[in-house]
Each structure stands twice: as C-alpha cells, then as structure tokens.
C-alpha cells in the first residue's frame, strides 16, 4: 500500500492541506488569545495542535540555546529546582529555554484545563503534568486528553 497516497486520499476527503495548516495556526492563535481563560472548552484538534506548536517551538528554542548561547544552567541547582518538572527530562538548559518555559506555562495550563472540561473531567487533573511525579502523571493524563469530546445536551 502506498501510504503517501492513503494520506492524500484522507486529506482530500476531509480537508485540504491549506485548511489543515489554517486550523493549526488558528489553534495556536486561540491558545494565546485565551491565555488567561480557564473556563469553557477546547476541542481535541485545538489542544493537540497547540501542543504540537509548543513542542516544535521548544525544539527550536533549545537548539538555538544549545548552539548560539553557551551558558548553561543546572536546574537542580536553582532554588526549588528539584520541583521543576522538566528538570527531570532536561537537567541543563540555557537562558532561552529557562525563559521559554514560564512564558508558555500559562497558555499550556489554560488549554489543558479547557480540554479536560471538554472531555467531562475537572480542570484539576492538569496537576497530573507535575504530580505525583512529573512523568508518571502523564500516563494518566494523556489518555484523558485524547478522548473525544463529551456531547452535552442543552435541552
């Protein structure tokens, strides 16, 4: 089977590549537009497109940090550094990454809370990004975030 042709067929049945790219940028814009909005819902595509943007931008910032700026900070040596979740994944970071993480924290928390509400769960499940242990909670949280939206009757 030609997987490229299968992908093209699926895309042509549902939407064009241009429309998909538009949805991606719309989800990113929505994530920043609703920076401080912790009410309402976020659909599955909005959440996952925003997380894709978060990861792609993180890789870009980390790469720039690694090759352009040499000073590195050991997260474990920061005050309360042992409580910073990404310190378990990436212990030494540059200054750009250190600035990127808090900048992206609120929109990521916001879109996660809205996504959890969309699947019928409490926004407090967002704490699973960091509790009980940063990576351990992800195994419970990610399947919740991948669920389809809960249809609510408004009758």
Short mmCIF file of C-alpha atoms in Angstrom, two decimals:
data_model
loop_
_atom_site.label_atom_id
_atom_site.label_comp_id
_atom_site.label_asym_id
_atom_site.label_seq_id
_atom_site.Cartn_x
_atom_site.Cartn_y
_atom_site.Cartn_z
CA UNK A 1 0.00 0.00 0.00
CA UNK A 2 1.24 3.46 -0.84
CA UNK A 3 0.99 5.32 2.48
CA UNK A 4 1.52 8.69 0.83
CA UNK A 5 -1.47 8.09 -1.45
CA UNK A 6 -3.57 6.95 1.52
CA UNK A 7 -2.71 10.17 3.36
CA UNK A 8 -3.53 12.25 0.30
CA UNK A 9 -6.85 10.44 -0.11
CA UNK A 10 -7.80 11.02 3.53
CA UNK A 11 -6.79 14.67 3.27
CA UNK A 12 -8.77 15.20 0.08
CA UNK A 13 -11.83 13.52 1.62
CA UNK A 14 -11.78 15.67 4.74
CA UNK A 15 -9.93 18.91 4.08
CA UNK A 16 -7.09 20.32 2.06
CA UNK A 17 -3.56 20.80 3.37
CA UNK A 18 -4.18 24.54 3.30
CA UNK A 19 -7.20 24.11 5.56
CA UNK A 20 -5.25 21.89 7.96
CA UNK A 21 -2.46 24.47 8.20
CA UNK A 22 -5.12 27.10 8.80
CA UNK A 23 -6.56 25.02 11.66
CA UNK A 24 -3.06 24.65 13.12
CA UNK A 25 -2.45 28.41 13.17
CA UNK A 26 -5.99 29.05 14.38
CA UNK A 27 -5.39 26.68 17.34
CA UNK A 28 -2.11 28.42 18.17
CA UNK A 29 -3.77 31.84 17.99
CA UNK A 30 -6.62 30.58 20.17
CA UNK A 31 -4.15 29.28 22.75
CA UNK A 32 -2.58 32.71 23.08
CA UNK A 33 -5.86 34.59 22.76
CA UNK A 34 -7.25 32.62 25.70
CA UNK A 35 -4.01 32.93 27.69
CA UNK A 36 -5.85 33.62 30.96
CA UNK A 37 -9.17 31.90 30.16
CA UNK A 38 -9.64 28.85 32.34
CA UNK A 39 -13.34 28.40 31.60
CA UNK A 40 -15.01 26.91 28.56
CA UNK A 41 -13.73 24.06 26.44
CA UNK A 42 -11.03 23.29 23.88
CA UNK A 43 -11.60 20.67 21.20
CA UNK A 44 -9.23 17.81 20.58
CA UNK A 45 -7.65 19.35 17.49
CA UNK A 46 -7.21 22.75 19.19
CA UNK A 47 -5.40 21.13 22.11
CA UNK A 48 -3.15 18.81 20.08
CA UNK A 49 -2.25 21.47 17.51
CA UNK A 50 -1.31 23.83 20.34
CA UNK A 51 0.83 21.11 21.95
CA UNK A 52 2.50 20.42 18.59
CA UNK A 53 3.33 24.12 18.36
CA UNK A 54 4.66 24.05 21.94
CA UNK A 55 6.96 21.10 21.17
CA UNK A 56 8.18 22.45 17.81
CA UNK A 57 8.92 25.86 19.30
CA UNK A 58 10.63 24.22 22.28
CA UNK A 59 12.91 22.23 19.95
CA UNK A 60 13.75 25.43 18.03
CA UNK A 61 14.46 27.41 21.22
CA UNK A 62 16.51 24.57 22.73
CA UNK A 63 18.53 24.20 19.51
CA UNK A 64 19.23 27.92 19.36
CA UNK A 65 20.13 27.86 23.03
CA UNK A 66 22.46 24.91 22.62
CA UNK A 67 24.39 26.26 19.66
CA UNK A 68 24.13 30.03 19.97
CA UNK A 69 24.35 30.64 23.70
CA UNK A 70 26.86 28.62 25.67
CA UNK A 71 26.00 29.48 29.31
CA UNK A 72 24.04 26.62 30.79
CA UNK A 73 22.04 26.50 34.00
CA UNK A 74 21.65 23.33 36.03
CA UNK A 75 18.00 23.23 37.07
CA UNK A 76 18.74 21.17 40.18
CA UNK A 77 20.97 23.99 41.46
CA UNK A 78 18.19 26.59 41.25
CA UNK A 79 16.15 27.36 44.36
CA UNK A 80 13.40 24.72 44.48
CA UNK A 81 14.99 23.21 41.35
CA UNK A 82 14.07 19.69 42.37
CA UNK A 83 10.38 20.69 41.98
CA UNK A 84 10.70 21.88 38.38
CA UNK A 85 9.18 19.09 36.23
CA UNK A 86 11.29 19.50 33.08
CA UNK A 87 14.41 19.25 35.24
CA UNK A 88 13.87 15.50 35.23
CA UNK A 89 13.91 15.43 31.42
CA UNK A 90 16.47 18.13 30.62
CA UNK A 91 18.72 18.94 33.58
CA UNK A 92 20.96 21.52 31.91
CA UNK A 93 19.33 24.32 29.95
CA UNK A 94 20.34 27.64 28.51
CA UNK A 95 18.82 31.01 29.28
CA UNK A 96 16.40 30.98 26.33
CA UNK A 97 14.86 27.70 27.46
CA UNK A 98 14.72 28.98 31.02
CA UNK A 99 12.69 31.97 29.75
CA UNK A 100 10.57 29.90 27.34
CA UNK A 101 9.18 27.55 29.97
CA UNK A 102 7.48 30.10 32.23
CA UNK A 103 6.28 32.09 29.19
CA UNK A 104 4.49 29.02 27.80
CA UNK A 105 3.32 27.68 31.16
CA UNK A 106 0.05 29.64 31.43
CA UNK A 107 -1.27 29.05 27.90
CA UNK A 108 -0.39 25.35 28.20
CA UNK A 109 -2.19 25.06 31.55
CA UNK A 110 -5.14 27.03 30.18
CA UNK A 111 -5.62 24.91 27.05
CA UNK A 112 -5.17 21.72 29.13
CA UNK A 113 -7.87 22.80 31.61
CA UNK A 114 -10.24 23.68 28.77
CA UNK A 115 -9.52 20.34 27.05
CA UNK A 116 -10.20 18.41 30.25
CA UNK A 117 -13.53 20.22 30.64
CA UNK A 118 -14.33 19.22 27.05
CA UNK A 119 -13.94 15.53 27.93
CA UNK A 120 -16.03 15.92 31.08
CA UNK A 121 -13.21 15.98 33.64
CA UNK A 122 -12.22 18.55 36.23
CA UNK A 123 -9.52 21.06 35.36
CA UNK A 124 -7.69 19.94 38.50
CA UNK A 125 -6.47 16.91 36.53
CA UNK A 126 -4.00 19.38 34.99
CA UNK A 127 -1.90 18.85 38.10
CA UNK A 128 -1.01 15.44 36.65
CA UNK A 129 1.52 17.28 34.46
CA UNK A 130 3.61 17.64 37.63
CA UNK A 131 2.09 15.38 40.32
CA UNK A 132 2.73 12.80 41.78
CA UNK A 133 5.92 12.77 39.72
CA UNK A 134 6.20 14.77 36.52
CA UNK A 135 6.43 11.95 34.03
CA UNK A 136 4.34 9.43 35.99
CA UNK A 137 1.19 11.60 35.88
CA UNK A 138 1.45 11.91 32.11
CA UNK A 139 0.49 8.24 31.68
CA UNK A 140 -2.89 9.02 33.25
CA UNK A 141 -3.35 12.48 31.75
CA UNK A 142 -2.53 11.86 28.07
CA UNK A 143 -5.29 9.25 27.52
CA UNK A 144 -7.79 11.67 29.09
CA UNK A 145 -6.69 14.42 26.71
CA UNK A 146 -7.01 12.07 23.72
CA UNK A 147 -10.66 11.22 24.43
CA UNK A 148 -13.40 12.54 22.18
CA UNK A 149 -15.49 15.47 23.38
CA UNK A 150 -18.42 14.80 25.66
CA UNK A 151 -21.66 15.80 23.99
CA UNK A 152 -23.76 17.85 26.40
CA UNK A 153 -27.50 18.14 25.99
CA UNK A 154 -28.67 21.73 26.21
CA UNK A 155 -32.38 20.86 26.32
#
